[in-house]
């Protein structure tokens, strides 16, 4: 195995090693912020390997603050893989390798404490995956492990998060019931609320509506648009109409490469690349 | 291609070659097998009951509360054996559950795949070792160890406590519990590991994505999710511990009395039946031994029912589909 920046299962050594740099992050963030304009998250020449499979080829992409960015492309094109690198959740897979640089507010995410990256870059998964606990406990889990319960009451955080995820009215009377008592769409909004409870600056969503019916999907789309003034959103979707509805910019992936990333209007009305045009007009994929 | 066309050929004809009443036959056969299990259980109870009638009519419920076991005067009571059985089994669980679950967590969550597979293979081998081997091992290693080192060491620190008082013979409740713990260890590891490995990956990732460490995700999310399976492993182990005969008989000390001290010799139900059955001469003696079997059966039933109840009670709100 070549191990340039091979991902490891053991985080603690890294954590301590990088701790001093971490403390400097506020100042260095200030400094780089102007340089990168409003790019909240930036990937530069990202290559990713699953074992011997080269899944991502030189992907460079910027995500603007308070915008929704959609990643589209046919199955297996690497869009989910790319997304899962943005909060380093792919590190949990064995035998994988990441090359290139991903920066959050100008700072390499590899230099962060891994738990800090994941708190600041939240994630919602393809299938609703609430914990087998009550709605209340689901939401409070993140704030609890991140030590955010000092000063604010748990009930306050739960209400605020559920309101942000447009689930409060439906859930307020059954906060202490099992999360599995909710419908699929409600569970997915609960997962969004759970992710929002730790105040992430970026929210990654990996095909969040693929297991949901159209009405539940519409609710989540409305929610994403309403959330973008609070955080930067990146959504992977199979559904091109969804990208057109919610995204400010859209990136098109094909065979592990980012083919094109532009304003959503441009991608759908006047794509620069032949492959993008073929895909959005349904000629393949 | 040839195979596929060959497969279609007979299939076309098979409709006419089907058994008439195929579903009914299958239903009847499987019903018979299922009923057989119930029938066997009832049969065991019936046999135990009828063969222990002498003892039941002579002692009644006092059998369960009498401490005396005296073949010479034909007076029999089950209490020392119930005490010994429950004490050694519970002690064995107290020792084995933390170690077993801990090992299962390591194997399923933390160990590299190859190491995990190799260790799991070894663990399953351990489960296949005959219990008499464990018993011999206990006689040759555990008993001297207990008598010469563990006993004196514990008594030096906590000899004042009634649990550790008295002479250390080497054989006794604690020695039996230790060998039981070693014997049930593989069951707990193996079943708990399966339960932990069947926790969906997205549960782990949900916790990690919220900023949890690997350990937080394991301990606060994965283990609770697998709780039912882990409990299942504990009850399987308990059932095994209660009924274990050979290894326990070799190291329990065979004293039909109740002692508070864990170092004292005692007796269990299974051990006394195995030891005394062939030499039980009187009718009441024999009948009492068989009634002990009935008690063991009931004890197992009660503990299993309690286990089911515990599962029902803890599977209420806020838990996984169980």
Coordinates of C-alpha atoms in Angstrom, one line a residue:
Chain A
X1 CA 0.0 0.0 0.0
X2 CA 1.2 3.5 -0.9
X3 CA 0.7 5.7 2.1
X4 CA 1.1 9.3 1.2
X5 CA -1.9 10.6 3.2
X6 CA -3.4 7.3 3.9
X7 CA -6.4 7.6 6.1
X8 CA -6.2 6.0 9.5
X9 CA -8.6 4.5 11.9
X10 CA -6.8 6.0 14.9
X11 CA -7.6 9.7 15.2
X12 CA -6.2 10.6 18.7
X13 CA -2.5 10.9 17.7
X14 CA -3.4 13.3 14.9
X15 CA -5.6 15.2 17.3
X16 CA -2.9 15.9 19.8
X17 CA -0.3 16.6 17.1
X18 CA -2.4 19.2 15.5
X19 CA -3.9 20.8 18.6
X20 CA -1.6 23.8 18.7
X21 CA -2.4 24.8 15.1
X22 CA -6.0 24.4 16.0
X23 CA -5.9 27.1 18.6
X24 CA -4.6 29.5 16.0
X25 CA -7.5 28.8 13.7
X26 CA -9.5 32.0 14.5
X27 CA -6.7 34.3 13.4
X28 CA -5.7 32.4 10.4
X29 CA -9.3 32.1 9.3
X30 CA -9.6 35.9 9.4
X31 CA -6.6 36.2 7.3
X32 CA -7.6 33.9 4.6
X33 CA -11.2 34.7 4.4
X34 CA -10.7 37.8 2.3
X35 CA -8.4 35.9 0.0
X36 CA -10.9 33.2 -0.8
X37 CA -13.7 35.7 -1.1
X38 CA -16.8 33.8 0.1
X39 CA -15.7 30.3 -0.6
X40 CA -16.6 28.5 2.6
X41 CA -15.3 25.2 1.6
X42 CA -12.8 24.5 -1.1
X43 CA -11.5 21.3 -2.6
X44 CA -8.3 21.4 -4.6
X45 CA -7.1 18.5 -6.8
X46 CA -8.8 15.9 -4.8
X47 CA -8.0 12.3 -5.7
X48 CA -9.6 9.4 -3.8
X49 CA -9.0 5.7 -3.9
X50 CA -10.9 2.8 -2.6
X51 CA -8.2 0.2 -2.5
X52 CA -7.0 0.0 -6.1
X53 CA -10.1 1.8 -7.4
X54 CA -9.4 5.4 -8.4
X55 CA -12.8 6.9 -7.5
X56 CA -12.1 10.7 -7.8
X57 CA -9.8 12.3 -10.3
X58 CA -8.4 15.8 -9.6
X59 CA -11.6 17.3 -8.4
X60 CA -11.4 21.0 -7.6
X61 CA -14.5 22.8 -6.5
X62 CA -15.5 25.7 -4.4
X63 CA -18.6 26.1 -2.3
X64 CA -19.9 29.6 -1.7
X65 CA -21.1 30.6 1.7
X66 CA -24.9 30.7 2.2
X67 CA -25.5 29.0 -1.2
X68 CA -26.9 25.7 -2.1
X69 CA -24.7 23.6 -4.3
X70 CA -26.0 20.5 -6.0
X71 CA -23.8 17.7 -7.2
X72 CA -25.4 15.6 -10.0
X73 CA -24.3 12.8 -12.2
X74 CA -25.1 9.2 -13.0
X75 CA -24.7 6.4 -10.4
X76 CA -21.2 5.6 -9.5
X77 CA -19.8 8.9 -10.8
X78 CA -18.2 9.8 -7.5
X79 CA -20.5 12.6 -6.3
X80 CA -21.3 10.8 -3.0
X81 CA -17.7 9.8 -2.5
X82 CA -16.7 13.5 -3.0
X83 CA -19.3 14.6 -0.5
X84 CA -18.2 12.1 2.1
X85 CA -14.7 13.5 1.9
X86 CA -15.9 17.0 2.8
X87 CA -16.4 16.0 6.5
X88 CA -13.8 13.2 6.4
X89 CA -16.5 10.5 7.1
X90 CA -14.9 8.4 4.4
X91 CA -12.0 7.9 6.7
X92 CA -14.0 5.4 8.6
X93 CA -13.8 3.1 5.5
X94 CA -10.8 0.8 5.5
X95 CA -8.2 0.8 2.8
X96 CA -9.0 4.2 1.3
X97 CA -6.7 7.1 0.3
X98 CA -7.3 10.8 -0.1
X99 CA -4.9 13.1 -2.0
X100 CA -5.3 16.8 -2.5
X101 CA -6.5 19.5 -0.2
X102 CA -9.9 20.4 1.2
X103 CA -10.1 23.6 3.2
X104 CA -12.8 25.0 5.5
X105 CA -12.5 28.7 5.9
X106 CA -9.1 28.5 4.3
X107 CA -7.8 25.9 6.7
X108 CA -7.0 22.3 5.7
X109 CA -9.6 20.0 7.2
X110 CA -6.8 17.5 7.8
X111 CA -5.3 19.9 10.3
X112 CA -8.5 20.1 12.4
X113 CA -9.4 17.8 15.2
X114 CA -11.6 15.3 13.4
X115 CA -14.6 15.8 15.7
X116 CA -14.4 19.6 15.1
X117 CA -14.5 19.1 11.3
X118 CA -17.6 16.9 11.7
X119 CA -19.3 19.3 14.1
X120 CA -18.8 22.2 11.7
X121 CA -19.6 20.2 8.6
X122 CA -22.8 18.4 9.3
X123 CA -24.2 15.5 7.3
X124 CA -27.6 14.0 6.4
X125 CA -27.7 10.6 4.9
X126 CA -29.5 8.8 2.1
X127 CA -31.9 6.9 4.3
X128 CA -33.3 8.4 7.4
X129 CA -31.2 7.1 10.2
X130 CA -32.5 8.3 13.6
X131 CA -31.0 6.7 16.7
X132 CA -33.3 4.2 18.4
X133 CA -34.1 6.8 21.0
X134 CA -36.7 9.4 21.6
X135 CA -37.0 12.5 19.3
X136 CA -35.7 14.6 22.1
X137 CA -32.7 12.4 22.7
X138 CA -31.9 12.2 19.0
X139 CA -31.6 16.0 18.8
X140 CA -29.8 16.5 22.1
X141 CA -27.1 13.8 21.3
X142 CA -24.9 16.1 19.2
X143 CA -25.0 19.1 21.6
X144 CA -24.3 16.7 24.5
X145 CA -21.2 15.1 23.1
X146 CA -19.9 18.5 21.9
X147 CA -20.4 20.0 25.3
X148 CA -22.9 22.6 24.1
X149 CA -25.4 22.2 26.8
X150 CA -23.8 24.8 29.2
X151 CA -25.8 28.0 29.2
X152 CA -28.7 26.9 27.1
X153 CA -31.3 24.4 28.2
X154 CA -31.7 21.2 26.3
X155 CA -35.4 21.9 25.7
X156 CA -34.5 25.2 24.1
X157 CA -32.0 23.5 21.7
X158 CA -34.5 20.8 20.8
X159 CA -37.3 23.3 20.0
X160 CA -35.0 25.6 18.0
X161 CA -33.6 22.7 16.0
X162 CA -37.0 21.2 15.3
X163 CA -38.3 24.6 14.2
X164 CA -35.3 25.1 11.9
X165 CA -36.1 21.7 10.4
X166 CA -39.8 22.6 10.1
X167 CA -40.7 19.7 12.3
X168 CA -41.7 21.4 15.5
X169 CA -45.4 21.6 14.9
X170 CA -45.6 17.9 14.1
X171 CA -43.3 16.7 16.8
X172 CA -43.9 18.9 19.8
X173 CA -46.4 16.7 21.4
X174 CA -44.4 13.5 21.1
X175 CA -40.8 14.6 21.9
X176 CA -40.3 11.7 24.2
X177 CA -41.7 9.1 21.9
X178 CA -39.5 6.9 19.7
X179 CA -38.1 8.5 16.6
X180 CA -39.3 5.5 14.7
X181 CA -42.9 6.5 15.4
X182 CA -42.4 9.3 12.8
X183 CA -43.0 8.8 9.1
X184 CA -40.1 8.5 6.7
X185 CA -40.2 12.1 5.7
X186 CA -40.5 13.3 9.3
X187 CA -37.6 11.0 10.2
X188 CA -35.5 12.6 7.6
X189 CA -36.4 16.1 8.8
X190 CA -35.5 14.8 12.3
X191 CA -32.1 13.8 11.0
X192 CA -31.7 17.3 9.5
X193 CA -32.8 18.8 12.9
X194 CA -30.3 16.5 14.6
X195 CA -27.5 17.8 12.3
X196 CA -28.6 21.4 12.8
X197 CA -28.5 21.1 16.6
X198 CA -24.8 21.4 16.7
X199 CA -24.9 24.6 14.6
X200 CA -22.9 23.4 11.6
X201 CA -21.5 25.9 9.2
X202 CA -21.9 23.6 6.3
X203 CA -24.6 20.9 5.8
X204 CA -23.9 18.0 3.5
X205 CA -26.9 16.0 2.2
X206 CA -26.3 12.7 0.4
X207 CA -29.5 12.1 -1.7
X208 CA -31.6 13.0 1.3
X209 CA -34.9 12.5 -0.6
X210 CA -34.2 9.2 -2.4
X211 CA -36.3 7.2 0.1
X212 CA -39.1 9.8 0.3
X213 CA -42.4 10.4 -1.4
X214 CA -42.9 13.6 -3.5
X215 CA -44.7 15.5 -0.7
X216 CA -42.0 14.8 1.9
X217 CA -39.4 15.7 -0.8
X218 CA -41.1 19.0 -1.4
X219 CA -41.0 19.8 2.3
X220 CA -37.3 19.0 2.5
X221 CA -36.6 21.1 -0.6
X222 CA -38.4 24.1 1.0
X223 CA -36.5 23.6 4.1
X224 CA -33.1 23.6 2.3
X225 CA -33.9 26.9 0.6
X226 CA -34.9 28.4 4.0
X227 CA -31.8 27.1 5.7
X228 CA -29.3 28.6 3.3
X229 CA -29.0 32.0 5.1
X230 CA -27.8 30.0 8.1
X231 CA -25.4 27.6 6.5
X232 CA -23.7 26.5 3.4
X233 CA -25.5 23.6 1.8
X234 CA -24.1 20.9 -0.5
X235 CA -26.6 18.3 -1.7
X236 CA -26.0 15.2 -3.8
X237 CA -29.0 14.3 -5.8
X238 CA -30.1 11.9 -8.6
X239 CA -33.0 14.1 -9.3
X240 CA -32.1 16.9 -11.8
X241 CA -35.4 18.7 -11.2
X242 CA -34.4 18.8 -7.5
X243 CA -31.1 20.4 -8.3
X244 CA -32.9 22.9 -10.6
X245 CA -35.3 23.8 -7.8
X246 CA -33.0 24.2 -4.8
X247 CA -29.5 24.8 -6.0
X248 CA -27.7 28.1 -6.7
X249 CA -24.9 26.3 -8.4
X250 CA -24.6 22.8 -9.7
X251 CA -21.7 20.5 -10.3
X252 CA -21.9 17.7 -12.8
X253 CA -19.8 14.6 -12.1
X254 CA -18.9 11.8 -14.6
X255 CA -16.6 8.9 -14.1
X256 CA -15.0 10.4 -11.0
X257 CA -14.4 13.8 -12.6
X258 CA -16.0 17.1 -12.1
X259 CA -17.1 18.0 -15.6
X260 CA -18.6 21.3 -15.0
X261 CA -19.6 23.5 -12.1
X262 CA -21.6 26.7 -12.8
X263 CA -24.8 28.5 -11.9
X264 CA -27.7 26.1 -11.9
X265 CA -29.4 28.1 -14.7
X266 CA -26.3 27.8 -16.9
X267 CA -26.0 24.1 -16.3
X268 CA -29.5 23.4 -17.3
X269 CA -30.0 26.0 -20.0
X270 CA -26.7 26.4 -21.6
X271 CA -24.1 23.8 -20.4
X272 CA -20.6 24.4 -21.5
X273 CA -19.7 20.8 -21.9
X274 CA -21.1 18.2 -24.3
X275 CA -21.3 15.5 -21.5
X276 CA -23.3 17.8 -19.3
X277 CA -25.8 18.5 -22.1
X278 CA -26.1 14.8 -22.9
X279 CA -26.8 14.0 -19.2
X280 CA -29.3 16.7 -18.6
X281 CA -31.2 16.0 -21.8
X282 CA -31.4 12.4 -20.8
X283 CA -29.2 10.9 -23.5
X284 CA -27.5 8.8 -20.9
X285 CA -27.3 8.1 -17.2
Chain B
X1 CA -27.1 -21.0 -22.5
X2 CA -27.7 -24.8 -22.8
X3 CA -28.4 -25.0 -19.1
X4 CA -30.9 -22.2 -19.3
X5 CA -32.9 -23.8 -22.0
X6 CA -32.6 -27.2 -20.3
X7 CA -34.0 -25.6 -17.2
X8 CA -36.9 -24.2 -19.0
X9 CA -37.9 -27.5 -20.5
X10 CA -38.8 -29.5 -17.4
X11 CA -40.1 -26.4 -15.7
X12 CA -42.8 -26.2 -18.4
X13 CA -43.9 -29.7 -17.6
X14 CA -43.5 -29.5 -13.9
X15 CA -46.9 -27.9 -13.5
X16 CA -48.5 -31.2 -14.4
X17 CA -46.1 -33.2 -12.3
X18 CA -46.9 -31.2 -9.1
X19 CA -48.1 -33.1 -6.1
X20 CA -51.8 -32.6 -5.4
X21 CA -52.3 -30.9 -2.0
X22 CA -48.6 -29.9 -1.9
X23 CA -49.3 -26.9 0.4
X24 CA -51.5 -29.0 2.7
X25 CA -48.8 -31.7 3.0
X26 CA -46.1 -29.1 3.7
X27 CA -48.3 -27.5 6.3
X28 CA -49.0 -30.8 8.0
X29 CA -45.4 -31.9 8.0
X30 CA -44.0 -28.6 9.4
X31 CA -46.9 -28.4 11.9
X32 CA -46.0 -31.9 13.1
X33 CA -42.4 -30.9 13.6
X34 CA -43.3 -27.8 15.5
X35 CA -45.8 -29.6 17.7
X36 CA -43.1 -32.2 18.4
X37 CA -41.1 -29.6 20.3
X38 CA -44.1 -28.7 22.5
X39 CA -44.9 -32.4 23.0
X40 CA -41.3 -33.2 24.1
X41 CA -41.3 -30.4 26.6
X42 CA -44.6 -31.5 28.1
X43 CA -43.4 -35.1 28.1
X44 CA -40.3 -34.1 30.1
X45 CA -42.4 -32.2 32.6
X46 CA -44.8 -35.1 32.9
X47 CA -42.1 -37.7 33.4
X48 CA -40.3 -35.6 36.0
X49 CA -43.6 -35.0 37.8
X50 CA -44.7 -38.6 38.0
X51 CA -41.3 -39.9 39.0
X52 CA -41.0 -37.4 41.8
X53 CA -44.5 -38.0 43.2
X54 CA -43.2 -39.7 46.3
X55 CA -41.0 -36.8 47.2
X56 CA -43.7 -34.3 46.3
X57 CA -46.3 -36.0 48.4
X58 CA -44.0 -36.4 51.4
X59 CA -42.4 -32.9 51.4
X60 CA -44.8 -30.7 49.5
X61 CA -43.6 -27.1 49.1
X62 CA -41.2 -27.6 52.0
X63 CA -38.9 -29.3 49.6
X64 CA -38.1 -25.9 48.1
X65 CA -37.4 -24.2 51.5
X66 CA -35.7 -27.0 53.4
X67 CA -31.9 -26.8 53.9
X68 CA -31.5 -30.4 55.0
X69 CA -30.3 -33.1 52.6
X70 CA -30.0 -36.3 54.6
X71 CA -30.2 -39.7 52.8
X72 CA -29.8 -41.5 56.0
X73 CA -32.9 -40.1 57.6
X74 CA -34.7 -39.8 54.3
X75 CA -35.1 -36.0 54.7
X76 CA -34.6 -33.9 51.6
X77 CA -34.7 -30.2 50.8
X78 CA -33.6 -28.4 47.6
X79 CA -32.6 -25.1 49.0
X80 CA -28.8 -25.6 49.2
X81 CA -28.8 -26.7 45.5
X82 CA -31.0 -23.9 44.3
X83 CA -28.7 -21.5 46.2
X84 CA -25.6 -23.0 44.7
X85 CA -27.0 -23.1 41.2
X86 CA -28.2 -19.5 41.3
X87 CA -25.1 -18.2 43.1
X88 CA -22.6 -19.8 40.7
X89 CA -24.5 -18.8 37.6
X90 CA -25.0 -15.2 38.6
X91 CA -21.3 -14.9 39.7
X92 CA -20.2 -16.4 36.4
X93 CA -22.3 -13.9 34.5
X94 CA -21.0 -11.0 36.6
X95 CA -17.5 -12.1 35.6
X96 CA -18.1 -13.0 32.0
X97 CA -20.5 -10.4 30.7
X98 CA -18.2 -7.3 31.0
X99 CA -15.3 -9.3 29.7
X100 CA -17.3 -11.0 26.9
X101 CA -19.1 -7.8 25.8
X102 CA -15.8 -5.9 25.9
X103 CA -14.1 -8.5 23.7
X104 CA -17.1 -8.5 21.3
X105 CA -16.8 -4.7 21.0
X106 CA -13.1 -5.0 20.2
X107 CA -13.7 -7.8 17.6
X108 CA -16.6 -6.1 15.8
X109 CA -15.6 -2.4 16.0
X110 CA -12.0 -1.9 16.6
X111 CA -9.9 -4.9 15.5
X112 CA -8.6 -5.2 11.9
X113 CA -10.8 -7.6 9.9
X114 CA -8.2 -10.4 9.7
X115 CA -7.4 -10.4 13.4
X116 CA -11.1 -10.3 14.2
X117 CA -11.9 -13.3 12.0
X118 CA -9.0 -15.3 13.4
X119 CA -9.9 -14.5 17.0
X120 CA -13.6 -15.3 16.4
X121 CA -12.6 -18.6 15.0
X122 CA -10.6 -19.4 18.2
X123 CA -13.5 -18.2 20.3
X124 CA -15.9 -20.6 18.5
X125 CA -13.4 -23.4 19.1
X126 CA -13.5 -22.7 22.8
X127 CA -17.2 -23.2 22.8
X128 CA -16.7 -26.6 21.3
X129 CA -14.4 -27.9 24.1
X130 CA -16.1 -30.6 26.1
X131 CA -17.1 -29.4 29.6
X132 CA -15.2 -32.3 31.3
X133 CA -12.0 -30.8 29.9
X134 CA -12.8 -27.5 31.5
X135 CA -13.5 -29.4 34.7
X136 CA -10.1 -31.1 34.6
X137 CA -8.4 -27.8 33.8
X138 CA -10.1 -26.3 36.8
X139 CA -9.0 -29.1 39.1
X140 CA -5.4 -28.9 38.0
X141 CA -5.0 -25.1 37.7
X142 CA -7.9 -23.2 39.1
X143 CA -8.2 -25.1 42.4
X144 CA -4.5 -24.7 43.5
X145 CA -4.5 -21.2 42.2
X146 CA -7.6 -20.4 44.3
X147 CA -6.3 -22.2 47.4
X148 CA -2.7 -20.9 47.4
X149 CA -2.9 -17.5 45.9
X150 CA -6.3 -15.9 45.2
X151 CA -7.9 -17.0 48.4
X152 CA -5.2 -15.9 50.8
X153 CA -4.7 -12.6 48.8
X154 CA -8.4 -11.8 49.0
X155 CA -8.6 -12.7 52.6
X156 CA -5.7 -10.6 53.5
X157 CA -7.6 -7.6 52.1
X158 CA -11.2 -8.4 52.8
X159 CA -11.2 -11.5 55.0
X160 CA -13.5 -9.7 57.5
X161 CA -16.4 -9.8 55.0
X162 CA -18.6 -12.9 55.4
X163 CA -18.3 -13.5 51.6
X164 CA -14.6 -14.2 51.9
X165 CA -14.4 -15.7 55.3
X166 CA -13.5 -19.3 56.3
X167 CA -11.1 -21.8 55.2
X168 CA -10.1 -21.8 51.5
X169 CA -10.2 -25.4 50.2
X170 CA -9.7 -24.4 46.6
X171 CA -13.0 -26.0 45.6
X172 CA -16.1 -24.0 46.1
X173 CA -18.6 -21.5 44.8
X174 CA -16.1 -19.0 43.4
X175 CA -14.0 -21.7 41.7
X176 CA -17.1 -23.1 40.1
X177 CA -18.2 -19.7 39.0
X178 CA -14.8 -18.9 37.5
X179 CA -14.8 -22.1 35.4
X180 CA -18.4 -21.4 34.4
X181 CA -17.4 -17.9 33.4
X182 CA -14.7 -19.2 31.2
X183 CA -17.1 -21.7 29.6
X184 CA -19.8 -19.2 28.8
X185 CA -17.4 -16.5 27.6
X186 CA -17.4 -17.8 24.0
X187 CA -21.2 -17.7 23.8
X188 CA -21.3 -14.1 25.0
X189 CA -18.5 -13.0 22.6
X190 CA -19.9 -14.8 19.6
X191 CA -23.5 -13.8 19.9
X192 CA -22.7 -10.2 21.0
X193 CA -20.3 -9.8 18.1
X194 CA -22.9 -10.8 15.6
X195 CA -25.4 -8.4 17.2
X196 CA -22.8 -5.5 17.0
X197 CA -21.9 -6.3 13.5
X198 CA -25.5 -6.2 12.4
X199 CA -25.9 -2.6 13.5
X200 CA -26.3 -0.6 10.3
X201 CA -23.3 1.4 9.1
X202 CA -25.4 4.6 8.9
X203 CA -26.0 4.5 12.7
X204 CA -22.2 4.8 13.3
X205 CA -21.9 7.4 10.6
X206 CA -24.8 9.5 12.0
X207 CA -22.9 9.7 15.4
X208 CA -19.5 10.4 13.8
X209 CA -21.1 13.0 11.6
X210 CA -22.3 14.9 14.7
X211 CA -18.7 15.1 16.0
X212 CA -18.7 11.9 18.1
X213 CA -15.4 10.1 18.5
X214 CA -15.0 6.5 17.5
X215 CA -15.6 5.4 21.0
X216 CA -18.6 7.6 21.6
X217 CA -20.2 6.3 18.5
X218 CA -19.5 2.7 19.6
X219 CA -20.5 3.0 23.2
X220 CA -23.4 5.5 22.9
X221 CA -24.9 4.4 19.6
X222 CA -23.8 1.0 18.4
X223 CA -23.9 -0.9 21.7
X224 CA -27.4 0.5 22.7
X225 CA -28.6 -0.4 19.2
X226 CA -27.4 -4.0 19.6
X227 CA -28.7 -4.2 23.1
X228 CA -31.3 -6.8 22.5
X229 CA -28.8 -9.1 20.8
X230 CA -26.3 -8.6 23.6
X231 CA -29.0 -9.4 26.2
X232 CA -29.8 -12.5 24.1
X233 CA -26.2 -13.6 24.5
X234 CA -26.4 -13.1 28.2
X235 CA -29.5 -15.3 28.5
X236 CA -28.0 -18.0 26.4
X237 CA -25.0 -17.9 28.6
X238 CA -27.1 -18.0 31.8
X239 CA -29.1 -21.0 30.5
X240 CA -25.8 -22.7 29.8
X241 CA -24.4 -21.9 33.2
X242 CA -27.5 -23.1 35.1
X243 CA -27.5 -26.5 33.4
X244 CA -23.7 -27.0 33.3
X245 CA -23.0 -30.3 35.2
X246 CA -19.6 -31.9 34.6
X247 CA -17.2 -29.0 35.1
X248 CA -19.1 -27.7 38.1
X249 CA -19.4 -31.1 39.7
X250 CA -15.6 -31.4 39.7
X251 CA -14.9 -28.2 41.5
X252 CA -18.0 -27.1 43.5
X253 CA -17.0 -29.2 46.5
X254 CA -20.2 -31.2 46.8
X255 CA -21.4 -30.0 50.2
X256 CA -25.2 -29.8 50.4
X257 CA -25.2 -26.7 52.7
X258 CA -25.6 -23.0 52.3
X259 CA -22.6 -20.9 53.0
X260 CA -22.2 -17.1 52.7
X261 CA -18.5 -17.4 51.9
X262 CA -17.7 -17.7 48.2
X263 CA -14.7 -19.8 49.1
X264 CA -16.8 -22.4 50.8
X265 CA -17.8 -25.7 49.1
X266 CA -21.4 -26.0 47.9
X267 CA -23.5 -27.9 45.5
X268 CA -25.6 -27.3 42.4
X269 CA -28.7 -29.0 41.2
X270 CA -27.1 -30.5 38.2
X271 CA -24.1 -31.6 40.2
X272 CA -26.0 -33.4 42.9
X273 CA -28.2 -35.3 40.3
X274 CA -25.1 -36.4 38.4
X275 CA -23.2 -37.4 41.6
X276 CA -25.9 -39.2 43.6
X277 CA -28.3 -40.6 41.1
X278 CA -26.5 -43.9 40.7
X279 CA -26.2 -44.5 44.4
X280 CA -29.7 -43.3 45.4
X281 CA -31.1 -46.4 47.0
X282 CA -34.3 -45.4 48.8
X283 CA -37.5 -44.6 46.8
X284 CA -37.8 -41.2 48.4
X285 CA -34.1 -40.4 47.8
X286 CA -34.5 -41.2 44.1
X287 CA -37.8 -39.4 43.9
X288 CA -36.2 -36.3 45.5
X289 CA -33.4 -36.3 43.0
X290 CA -35.9 -36.3 40.2
X291 CA -37.9 -33.6 41.8
X292 CA -34.6 -31.6 41.8
X293 CA -34.6 -32.1 38.1
X294 CA -38.1 -30.6 38.0
X295 CA -36.9 -27.7 40.0
X296 CA -34.0 -27.1 37.6
X297 CA -36.4 -27.2 34.7
X298 CA -38.7 -24.7 36.5
X299 CA -35.7 -22.5 37.3
X300 CA -34.7 -22.3 33.7
X301 CA -38.2 -21.5 32.7
X302 CA -38.6 -18.8 35.2
X303 CA -35.2 -17.2 34.3
X304 CA -36.1 -17.3 30.6
X305 CA -39.5 -15.8 31.3
X306 CA -37.8 -13.1 33.3
X307 CA -35.5 -12.5 30.4
X308 CA -38.3 -12.1 28.0
X309 CA -40.1 -9.7 30.4
X310 CA -36.9 -7.7 30.7
X311 CA -36.7 -7.4 27.0
X312 CA -40.4 -6.4 26.7
X313 CA -40.0 -3.8 29.4
X314 CA -36.9 -2.2 27.9
X315 CA -38.1 -2.3 24.3
X316 CA -40.8 0.3 25.0
X317 CA -40.5 3.8 23.7
X318 CA -37.3 5.1 22.3
X319 CA -35.7 1.8 21.3
X320 CA -35.0 -0.1 18.1
X321 CA -37.6 -2.2 16.4
X322 CA -37.3 -5.3 18.4

